mmCIF file of N, CA and C in Angstrom:
data_model
loop_
_atom_site.group_PDB
_atom_site.id
_atom_site.type_symbol
_atom_site.label_atom_id
_atom_site.label_comp_id
_atom_site.label_asym_id
_atom_site.label_seq_id
_atom_site.Cartn_x
_atom_site.Cartn_y
_atom_site.Cartn_z
ATOM 1 N N UNK O 1 -55.142 8.991 -52.647
ATOM 2 C CA UNK O 1 -53.949 8.599 -51.932
ATOM 3 C C UNK O 1 -52.766 9.383 -52.492
ATOM 4 N N UNK O 2 -52.005 9.990 -51.602
ATOM 5 C CA UNK O 2 -50.879 10.815 -52.035
ATOM 6 C C UNK O 2 -49.659 9.962 -52.379
ATOM 7 N N UNK O 3 -48.714 10.582 -53.071
ATOM 8 C CA UNK O 3 -47.458 9.904 -53.407
ATOM 9 C C UNK O 3 -46.710 9.504 -52.140
ATOM 10 N N UNK O 4 -46.752 10.375 -51.144
ATOM 11 C CA UNK O 4 -46.080 10.097 -49.860
ATOM 12 C C UNK O 4 -46.671 8.865 -49.202
ATOM 13 N N UNK O 5 -47.988 8.751 -49.215
ATOM 14 C CA UNK O 5 -48.644 7.597 -48.602
ATOM 15 C C UNK O 5 -48.333 6.312 -49.365
ATOM 16 N N UNK O 6 -48.278 6.379 -50.682
ATOM 17 C CA UNK O 6 -47.918 5.207 -51.478
ATOM 18 C C UNK O 6 -46.486 4.785 -51.177
ATOM 19 N N UNK O 7 -45.595 5.764 -51.044
ATOM 20 C CA UNK O 7 -44.209 5.474 -50.674
ATOM 21 C C UNK O 7 -44.154 4.769 -49.321
ATOM 22 N N UNK O 8 -44.955 5.231 -48.369
ATOM 23 C CA UNK O 8 -44.970 4.618 -47.043
ATOM 24 C C UNK O 8 -45.483 3.180 -47.096
ATOM 25 N N UNK O 9 -46.463 2.910 -47.931
ATOM 26 C CA UNK O 9 -46.967 1.546 -48.084
ATOM 27 C C UNK O 9 -45.866 0.654 -48.657
ATOM 28 N N UNK O 10 -45.148 1.140 -49.644
ATOM 29 C CA UNK O 10 -44.060 0.358 -50.229
ATOM 30 C C UNK O 10 -42.954 0.109 -49.199
ATOM 31 N N UNK O 11 -42.658 1.103 -48.393
ATOM 32 C CA UNK O 11 -41.678 0.931 -47.325
ATOM 33 C C UNK O 11 -42.154 -0.147 -46.344
ATOM 34 N N UNK O 12 -43.420 -0.110 -46.021
ATOM 35 C CA UNK O 12 -44.010 -1.093 -45.104
ATOM 36 C C UNK O 12 -43.861 -2.508 -45.656
ATOM 37 N N UNK O 13 -44.015 -2.659 -46.944
ATOM 38 C CA UNK O 13 -43.882 -3.969 -47.585
ATOM 39 C C UNK O 13 -42.418 -4.415 -47.578
ATOM 40 N N UNK O 14 -41.488 -3.482 -47.702
ATOM 41 C CA UNK O 14 -40.064 -3.808 -47.752
ATOM 42 C C UNK O 14 -39.475 -4.206 -46.399
ATOM 43 N N UNK O 15 -39.972 -3.634 -45.316
ATOM 44 C CA UNK O 15 -39.377 -3.891 -44.004
ATOM 45 C C UNK O 15 -39.314 -5.376 -43.644
ATOM 46 N N UNK O 16 -40.368 -6.168 -43.825
ATOM 47 C CA UNK O 16 -40.244 -7.601 -43.507
ATOM 48 C C UNK O 16 -39.188 -8.314 -44.356
ATOM 49 N N UNK O 17 -38.999 -7.875 -45.588
ATOM 50 C CA UNK O 17 -37.972 -8.481 -46.441
ATOM 51 C C UNK O 17 -36.587 -8.128 -45.896
ATOM 52 N N UNK O 18 -36.405 -6.887 -45.496
ATOM 53 C CA UNK O 18 -35.138 -6.467 -44.897
ATOM 54 C C UNK O 18 -34.847 -7.307 -43.655
ATOM 55 N N UNK O 19 -35.841 -7.495 -42.815
ATOM 56 C CA UNK O 19 -35.679 -8.276 -41.596
ATOM 57 C C UNK O 19 -35.334 -9.728 -41.918
ATOM 58 N N UNK O 20 -35.999 -10.292 -42.911
ATOM 59 C CA UNK O 20 -35.696 -11.672 -43.323
ATOM 60 C C UNK O 20 -34.252 -11.809 -43.804
ATOM 61 N N UNK O 21 -33.795 -10.854 -44.593
ATOM 62 C CA UNK O 21 -32.425 -10.895 -45.111
ATOM 63 C C UNK O 21 -31.419 -10.769 -43.962
ATOM 64 N N UNK O 22 -31.692 -9.872 -43.027
ATOM 65 C CA UNK O 22 -30.799 -9.718 -41.876
ATOM 66 C C UNK O 22 -30.717 -11.012 -41.076
ATOM 67 N N UNK O 23 -31.873 -11.617 -40.799
ATOM 68 C CA UNK O 23 -31.889 -12.880 -40.042
ATOM 69 C C UNK O 23 -31.095 -13.948 -40.778
ATOM 70 N N UNK O 24 -31.285 -14.030 -42.080
ATOM 71 C CA UNK O 24 -30.567 -15.018 -42.890
ATOM 72 C C UNK O 24 -29.060 -14.794 -42.811
ATOM 73 N N UNK O 25 -28.646 -13.548 -42.978
ATOM 74 C CA UNK O 25 -27.213 -13.244 -42.964
ATOM 75 C C UNK O 25 -26.595 -13.490 -41.589
ATOM 76 N N UNK O 26 -27.308 -13.155 -40.535
ATOM 77 C CA UNK O 26 -26.810 -13.401 -39.176
ATOM 78 C C UNK O 26 -26.630 -14.899 -38.945
ATOM 79 N N UNK O 27 -27.597 -15.694 -39.370
ATOM 80 C CA UNK O 27 -27.489 -17.142 -39.215
ATOM 81 C C UNK O 27 -26.300 -17.692 -40.000
ATOM 82 N N UNK O 28 -26.094 -17.201 -41.212
ATOM 83 C CA UNK O 28 -24.954 -17.640 -42.026
ATOM 84 C C UNK O 28 -23.633 -17.290 -41.340
ATOM 85 N N UNK O 29 -23.547 -16.077 -40.804
ATOM 86 C CA UNK O 29 -22.318 -15.654 -40.136
ATOM 87 C C UNK O 29 -22.062 -16.465 -38.871
ATOM 88 N N UNK O 30 -23.112 -16.842 -38.163
ATOM 89 C CA UNK O 30 -22.946 -17.634 -36.945
ATOM 90 C C UNK O 30 -22.381 -19.020 -37.246
ATOM 91 N N UNK O 31 -22.603 -19.511 -38.450
ATOM 92 C CA UNK O 31 -22.137 -20.849 -38.825
ATOM 93 C C UNK O 31 -20.737 -20.846 -39.428
ATOM 94 N N UNK O 32 -20.189 -19.667 -39.675
ATOM 95 C CA UNK O 32 -18.862 -19.587 -40.273
ATOM 96 C C UNK O 32 -17.810 -19.381 -39.187
ATOM 97 N N UNK O 33 -16.580 -19.541 -39.552
ATOM 98 C CA UNK O 33 -15.491 -19.362 -38.584
ATOM 99 C C UNK O 33 -14.620 -18.168 -38.977
ATOM 100 N N UNK O 34 -15.257 -17.038 -39.176
ATOM 101 C CA UNK O 34 -14.515 -15.817 -39.493
ATOM 102 C C UNK O 34 -13.853 -15.268 -38.231
ATOM 103 N N UNK O 35 -12.699 -14.700 -38.399
ATOM 104 C CA UNK O 35 -12.000 -14.141 -37.234
ATOM 105 C C UNK O 35 -12.755 -12.951 -36.646
ATOM 106 N N UNK O 36 -13.415 -12.193 -37.498
ATOM 107 C CA UNK O 36 -14.159 -11.015 -37.038
ATOM 108 C C UNK O 36 -15.674 -11.247 -37.112
ATOM 109 N N UNK O 37 -16.078 -12.478 -37.121
ATOM 110 C CA UNK O 37 -17.498 -12.815 -37.256
ATOM 111 C C UNK O 37 -18.373 -12.150 -36.208
ATOM 112 N N UNK O 38 -17.903 -12.122 -34.956
ATOM 113 C CA UNK O 38 -18.699 -11.503 -33.891
ATOM 114 C C UNK O 38 -18.917 -10.016 -34.143
ATOM 115 N N UNK O 39 -17.915 -9.351 -34.696
ATOM 116 C CA UNK O 39 -18.047 -7.920 -34.998
ATOM 117 C C UNK O 39 -19.085 -7.697 -36.096
ATOM 118 N N UNK O 40 -19.065 -8.560 -37.119
ATOM 119 C CA UNK O 40 -20.035 -8.434 -38.204
ATOM 120 C C UNK O 40 -21.453 -8.699 -37.694
ATOM 121 N N UNK O 41 -21.584 -9.723 -36.872
ATOM 122 C CA UNK O 41 -22.894 -10.062 -36.315
ATOM 123 C C UNK O 41 -23.400 -8.916 -35.447
ATOM 124 N N UNK O 42 -22.513 -8.337 -34.664
ATOM 125 C CA UNK O 42 -22.887 -7.201 -33.816
ATOM 126 C C UNK O 42 -23.384 -6.032 -34.665
ATOM 127 N N UNK O 43 -22.707 -5.764 -35.764
ATOM 128 C CA UNK O 43 -23.132 -4.675 -36.660
ATOM 129 C C UNK O 43 -24.501 -4.970 -37.267
ATOM 130 N N UNK O 44 -24.716 -6.211 -37.687
ATOM 131 C CA UNK O 44 -26.017 -6.581 -38.267
ATOM 132 C C UNK O 44 -27.124 -6.524 -37.225
ATOM 133 N N UNK O 45 -26.828 -6.902 -35.992
ATOM 134 C CA UNK O 45 -27.842 -6.825 -34.924
ATOM 135 C C UNK O 45 -28.196 -5.368 -34.605
ATOM 136 N N UNK O 46 -27.197 -4.498 -34.645
ATOM 137 C CA UNK O 46 -27.452 -3.072 -34.457
ATOM 138 C C UNK O 46 -28.340 -2.545 -35.579
ATOM 139 N N UNK O 47 -28.020 -2.966 -36.785
ATOM 140 C CA UNK O 47 -28.820 -2.579 -37.949
ATOM 141 C C UNK O 47 -30.250 -3.096 -37.788
ATOM 142 N N UNK O 48 -30.375 -4.341 -37.336
ATOM 143 C CA UNK O 48 -31.686 -4.947 -37.122
ATOM 144 C C UNK O 48 -32.507 -4.143 -36.111
ATOM 145 N N UNK O 49 -31.849 -3.693 -35.052
ATOM 146 C CA UNK O 49 -32.531 -2.879 -34.040
ATOM 147 C C UNK O 49 -33.093 -1.597 -34.653
ATOM 148 N N UNK O 50 -32.306 -0.932 -35.480
ATOM 149 C CA UNK O 50 -32.765 0.302 -36.122
ATOM 150 C C UNK O 50 -33.886 0.031 -37.122
ATOM 151 N N UNK O 51 -33.802 -1.083 -37.822
ATOM 152 C CA UNK O 51 -34.859 -1.446 -38.773
ATOM 153 C C UNK O 51 -36.173 -1.665 -38.037
ATOM 154 N N UNK O 52 -36.132 -2.422 -36.936
ATOM 155 C CA UNK O 52 -37.354 -2.665 -36.160
ATOM 156 C C UNK O 52 -37.939 -1.351 -35.632
ATOM 157 N N UNK O 53 -37.064 -0.466 -35.172
ATOM 158 C CA UNK O 53 -37.520 0.825 -34.644
ATOM 159 C C UNK O 53 -38.208 1.652 -35.738
ATOM 160 N N UNK O 54 -37.613 1.699 -36.922
ATOM 161 C CA UNK O 54 -38.201 2.452 -38.029
ATOM 162 C C UNK O 54 -39.492 1.799 -38.526
ATOM 163 N N UNK O 55 -39.525 0.476 -38.518
ATOM 164 C CA UNK O 55 -40.728 -0.252 -38.921
ATOM 165 C C UNK O 55 -41.882 0.071 -37.973
ATOM 166 N N UNK O 56 -41.597 0.111 -36.685
ATOM 167 C CA UNK O 56 -42.617 0.449 -35.697
ATOM 168 C C UNK O 56 -43.147 1.872 -35.922
ATOM 169 N N UNK O 57 -42.245 2.817 -36.149
ATOM 170 C CA UNK O 57 -42.653 4.209 -36.402
ATOM 171 C C UNK O 57 -43.531 4.303 -37.650
ATOM 172 N N UNK O 58 -43.153 3.572 -38.684
ATOM 173 C CA UNK O 58 -43.928 3.591 -39.924
ATOM 174 C C UNK O 58 -45.316 3.010 -39.704
ATOM 175 N N UNK O 59 -45.403 1.918 -38.954
ATOM 176 C CA UNK O 59 -46.727 1.328 -38.654
ATOM 177 C C UNK O 59 -47.605 2.333 -37.921
ATOM 178 N N UNK O 60 -47.026 3.063 -36.983
ATOM 179 C CA UNK O 60 -47.786 4.081 -36.244
ATOM 180 C C UNK O 60 -48.266 5.183 -37.189
ATOM 181 N N UNK O 61 -47.417 5.610 -38.098
ATOM 182 C CA UNK O 61 -47.776 6.654 -39.057
ATOM 183 C C UNK O 61 -48.908 6.189 -39.969
ATOM 184 N N UNK O 62 -48.779 4.971 -40.488
ATOM 185 C CA UNK O 62 -49.837 4.447 -41.360
ATOM 186 C C UNK O 62 -51.160 4.358 -40.607
ATOM 187 N N UNK O 63 -51.111 3.887 -39.391
ATOM 188 C CA UNK O 63 -52.327 3.769 -38.585
ATOM 189 C C UNK O 63 -52.958 5.141 -38.356
ATOM 190 N N UNK O 64 -52.125 6.115 -38.050
ATOM 191 C CA UNK O 64 -52.611 7.485 -37.822
ATOM 192 C C UNK O 64 -53.272 8.055 -39.075
ATOM 193 N N UNK O 65 -52.757 7.679 -40.255
ATOM 194 C CA UNK O 65 -53.295 8.178 -41.518
ATOM 195 C C UNK O 65 -54.418 7.319 -42.083
ATOM 196 N N UNK O 66 -54.835 6.309 -41.334
ATOM 197 C CA UNK O 66 -55.947 5.473 -41.778
ATOM 198 C C UNK O 66 -55.588 4.510 -42.895
ATOM 199 N N UNK O 67 -54.346 4.040 -42.899
ATOM 200 C CA UNK O 67 -53.881 3.119 -43.922
ATOM 201 C C UNK O 67 -53.541 1.792 -43.268
ATOM 202 N N UNK O 68 -54.041 0.716 -43.841
ATOM 203 C CA UNK O 68 -53.755 -0.603 -43.308
ATOM 204 C C UNK O 68 -53.443 -1.594 -44.413
ATOM 205 N N UNK O 69 -52.318 -2.271 -44.294
ATOM 206 C CA UNK O 69 -51.961 -3.335 -45.230
ATOM 207 C C UNK O 69 -52.536 -4.616 -44.653
ATOM 208 N N UNK O 70 -53.442 -5.256 -45.396
ATOM 209 C CA UNK O 70 -54.114 -6.426 -44.841
ATOM 210 C C UNK O 70 -53.757 -7.732 -45.521
ATOM 211 N N UNK O 71 -52.979 -7.692 -46.593
ATOM 212 C CA UNK O 71 -52.565 -8.937 -47.226
ATOM 213 C C UNK O 71 -51.285 -8.717 -48.028
ATOM 214 N N UNK O 72 -50.353 -9.652 -47.874
ATOM 215 C CA UNK O 72 -49.131 -9.639 -48.673
ATOM 216 C C UNK O 72 -48.888 -11.049 -49.186
ATOM 217 N N UNK O 73 -48.496 -11.134 -50.440
ATOM 218 C CA UNK O 73 -48.237 -12.437 -51.044
ATOM 219 C C UNK O 73 -46.930 -12.362 -51.823
ATOM 220 N N UNK O 74 -46.018 -13.267 -51.481
ATOM 221 C CA UNK O 74 -44.746 -13.362 -52.201
ATOM 222 C C UNK O 74 -44.841 -14.511 -53.192
ATOM 223 N N UNK O 75 -44.358 -14.271 -54.400
ATOM 224 C CA UNK O 75 -44.262 -15.347 -55.391
ATOM 225 C C UNK O 75 -42.981 -15.143 -56.190
ATOM 226 N N UNK O 76 -42.810 -15.918 -57.256
ATOM 227 C CA UNK O 76 -41.561 -15.851 -58.019
ATOM 228 C C UNK O 76 -41.374 -14.516 -58.744
ATOM 229 N N UNK O 77 -42.431 -13.744 -58.890
ATOM 230 C CA UNK O 77 -42.356 -12.468 -59.601
ATOM 231 C C UNK O 77 -42.094 -11.288 -58.675
ATOM 232 N N UNK O 78 -42.562 -11.380 -57.436
ATOM 233 C CA UNK O 78 -42.396 -10.276 -56.511
ATOM 234 C C UNK O 78 -43.366 -10.374 -55.354
ATOM 235 N N UNK O 79 -43.767 -9.224 -54.839
ATOM 236 C CA UNK O 79 -44.686 -9.154 -53.705
ATOM 237 C C UNK O 79 -45.907 -8.348 -54.124
ATOM 238 N N UNK O 80 -47.080 -8.925 -53.862
ATOM 239 C CA UNK O 80 -48.343 -8.236 -54.091
ATOM 240 C C UNK O 80 -48.944 -7.932 -52.726
ATOM 241 N N UNK O 81 -49.327 -6.693 -52.521
ATOM 242 C CA UNK O 81 -49.918 -6.292 -51.247
ATOM 243 C C UNK O 81 -51.257 -5.616 -51.490
ATOM 244 N N UNK O 82 -52.202 -5.930 -50.626
ATOM 245 C CA UNK O 82 -53.496 -5.268 -50.652
ATOM 246 C C UNK O 82 -53.589 -4.411 -49.398
ATOM 247 N N UNK O 83 -54.097 -3.203 -49.587
ATOM 248 C CA UNK O 83 -54.188 -2.294 -48.462
ATOM 249 C C UNK O 83 -55.418 -1.403 -48.598
ATOM 250 N N UNK O 84 -55.786 -0.817 -47.495
ATOM 251 C CA UNK O 84 -56.953 0.055 -47.435
ATOM 252 C C UNK O 84 -56.488 1.431 -46.974
ATOM 253 N N UNK O 85 -56.880 2.450 -47.707
ATOM 254 C CA UNK O 85 -56.525 3.824 -47.364
ATOM 255 C C UNK O 85 -57.816 4.620 -47.205
ATOM 256 N N UNK O 86 -58.145 4.931 -45.970
ATOM 257 C CA UNK O 86 -59.353 5.699 -45.638
ATOM 258 C C UNK O 86 -60.601 5.141 -46.334
ATOM 259 N N UNK O 87 -60.748 3.815 -46.272
ATOM 260 C CA UNK O 87 -61.937 3.165 -46.801
ATOM 261 C C UNK O 87 -61.855 2.692 -48.239
ATOM 262 N N UNK O 88 -60.828 3.085 -48.952
ATOM 263 C CA UNK O 88 -60.667 2.669 -50.342
ATOM 264 C C UNK O 88 -59.597 1.582 -50.424
ATOM 265 N N UNK O 89 -59.898 0.528 -51.149
ATOM 266 C CA UNK O 89 -58.986 -0.608 -51.263
ATOM 267 C C UNK O 89 -58.089 -0.446 -52.498
ATOM 268 N N UNK O 90 -56.819 -0.786 -52.306
ATOM 269 C CA UNK O 90 -55.813 -0.667 -53.363
ATOM 270 C C UNK O 90 -54.948 -1.918 -53.388
ATOM 271 N N UNK O 91 -54.175 -2.044 -54.449
ATOM 272 C CA UNK O 91 -53.229 -3.141 -54.575
ATOM 273 C C UNK O 91 -51.928 -2.594 -55.135
ATOM 274 N N UNK O 92 -50.823 -3.097 -54.610
ATOM 275 C CA UNK O 92 -49.506 -2.689 -55.091
ATOM 276 C C UNK O 92 -48.693 -3.939 -55.393
ATOM 277 N N UNK O 93 -47.995 -3.919 -56.519
ATOM 278 C CA UNK O 93 -47.144 -5.037 -56.910
ATOM 279 C C UNK O 93 -45.718 -4.511 -57.060
ATOM 280 N N UNK O 94 -44.789 -5.190 -56.413
ATOM 281 C CA UNK O 94 -43.381 -4.831 -56.543
ATOM 282 C C UNK O 94 -42.630 -6.058 -57.055
ATOM 283 N N UNK O 95 -41.904 -5.880 -58.137
ATOM 284 C CA UNK O 95 -41.140 -6.962 -58.734
ATOM 285 C C UNK O 95 -39.836 -7.156 -57.948
ATOM 286 N N UNK O 96 -39.285 -8.365 -57.993
ATOM 287 C CA UNK O 96 -38.074 -8.675 -57.234
ATOM 288 C C UNK O 96 -36.898 -7.794 -57.621
ATOM 289 N N UNK O 97 -36.794 -7.420 -58.880
ATOM 290 C CA UNK O 97 -35.691 -6.564 -59.297
ATOM 291 C C UNK O 97 -35.758 -5.216 -58.574
ATOM 292 N N UNK O 98 -36.956 -4.657 -58.485
ATOM 293 C CA UNK O 98 -37.161 -3.395 -57.767
ATOM 294 C C UNK O 98 -36.865 -3.585 -56.285
ATOM 295 N N UNK O 99 -37.352 -4.683 -55.728
ATOM 296 C CA UNK O 99 -37.151 -4.956 -54.298
ATOM 297 C C UNK O 99 -35.665 -5.075 -53.984
ATOM 298 N N UNK O 100 -34.926 -5.794 -54.816
ATOM 299 C CA UNK O 100 -33.485 -5.949 -54.589
ATOM 300 C C UNK O 100 -32.770 -4.606 -54.636
ATOM 301 N N UNK O 101 -33.140 -3.757 -55.566
ATOM 302 C CA UNK O 101 -32.525 -2.427 -55.654
ATOM 303 C C UNK O 101 -32.836 -1.605 -54.413
ATOM 304 N N UNK O 102 -34.076 -1.673 -53.952
ATOM 305 C CA UNK O 102 -34.464 -0.942 -52.747
ATOM 306 C C UNK O 102 -33.749 -1.488 -51.516
ATOM 307 N N UNK O 103 -33.621 -2.817 -51.443
ATOM 308 C CA UNK O 103 -32.911 -3.433 -50.317
ATOM 309 C C UNK O 103 -31.464 -2.958 -50.276
ATOM 310 N N UNK O 104 -30.826 -2.897 -51.420
ATOM 311 C CA UNK O 104 -29.448 -2.432 -51.473
ATOM 312 C C UNK O 104 -29.351 -1.006 -50.919
ATOM 313 N N UNK O 105 -30.239 -0.145 -51.355
ATOM 314 C CA UNK O 105 -30.243 1.241 -50.874
ATOM 315 C C UNK O 105 -30.474 1.310 -49.373
ATOM 316 N N UNK O 106 -31.411 0.506 -48.893
ATOM 317 C CA UNK O 106 -31.724 0.502 -47.454
ATOM 318 C C UNK O 106 -30.547 -0.009 -46.635
ATOM 319 N N UNK O 107 -29.892 -1.073 -47.121
ATOM 320 C CA UNK O 107 -28.756 -1.616 -46.385
ATOM 321 C C UNK O 107 -27.626 -0.605 -46.331
ATOM 322 N N UNK O 108 -27.350 0.073 -47.424
ATOM 323 C CA UNK O 108 -26.317 1.108 -47.431
ATOM 324 C C UNK O 108 -26.691 2.212 -46.444
ATOM 325 N N UNK O 109 -27.942 2.613 -46.443
ATOM 326 C CA UNK O 109 -28.407 3.658 -45.515
ATOM 327 C C UNK O 109 -28.183 3.236 -44.068
ATOM 328 N N UNK O 110 -28.651 2.038 -43.708
ATOM 329 C CA UNK O 110 -28.531 1.596 -42.317
ATOM 330 C C UNK O 110 -27.080 1.330 -41.919
ATOM 331 N N UNK O 111 -26.270 0.858 -42.821
ATOM 332 C CA UNK O 111 -24.868 0.603 -42.481
ATOM 333 C C UNK O 111 -24.076 1.897 -42.303
ATOM 334 N N UNK O 112 -24.465 2.940 -43.020
ATOM 335 C CA UNK O 112 -23.716 4.191 -42.924
ATOM 336 C C UNK O 112 -24.252 5.146 -41.859
ATOM 337 N N UNK O 113 -25.459 4.893 -41.342
ATOM 338 C CA UNK O 113 -26.020 5.779 -40.324
ATOM 339 C C UNK O 113 -25.846 5.240 -38.919
ATOM 340 N N UNK O 114 -25.357 4.030 -38.782
ATOM 341 C CA UNK O 114 -25.154 3.459 -37.425
ATOM 342 C C UNK O 114 -23.790 3.789 -36.900
#
């Protein structure tokens, strides 16, 4: 398994977390009475659209390369994922500290590219 493919698997694991955070933040904003709340929600929904689009592209790429993530487990330490790459089974563990750092980078990327 190449470094690029491992990176793609980690990205695949991160996308659902990004989506969960976006949904959470949108719900929080909907319950507040900010003067510009609708503008913030609109920006987050736009970001959500781009995240879903990139997630779909990544799933297609993984499928084309014979990689499938078949199990993910979240616990207090992080996320453990099991995946198969061209018939060989692997496991990847990402700690929450790493995930939070990656989420920050991803959010900055999506906020500045929209």
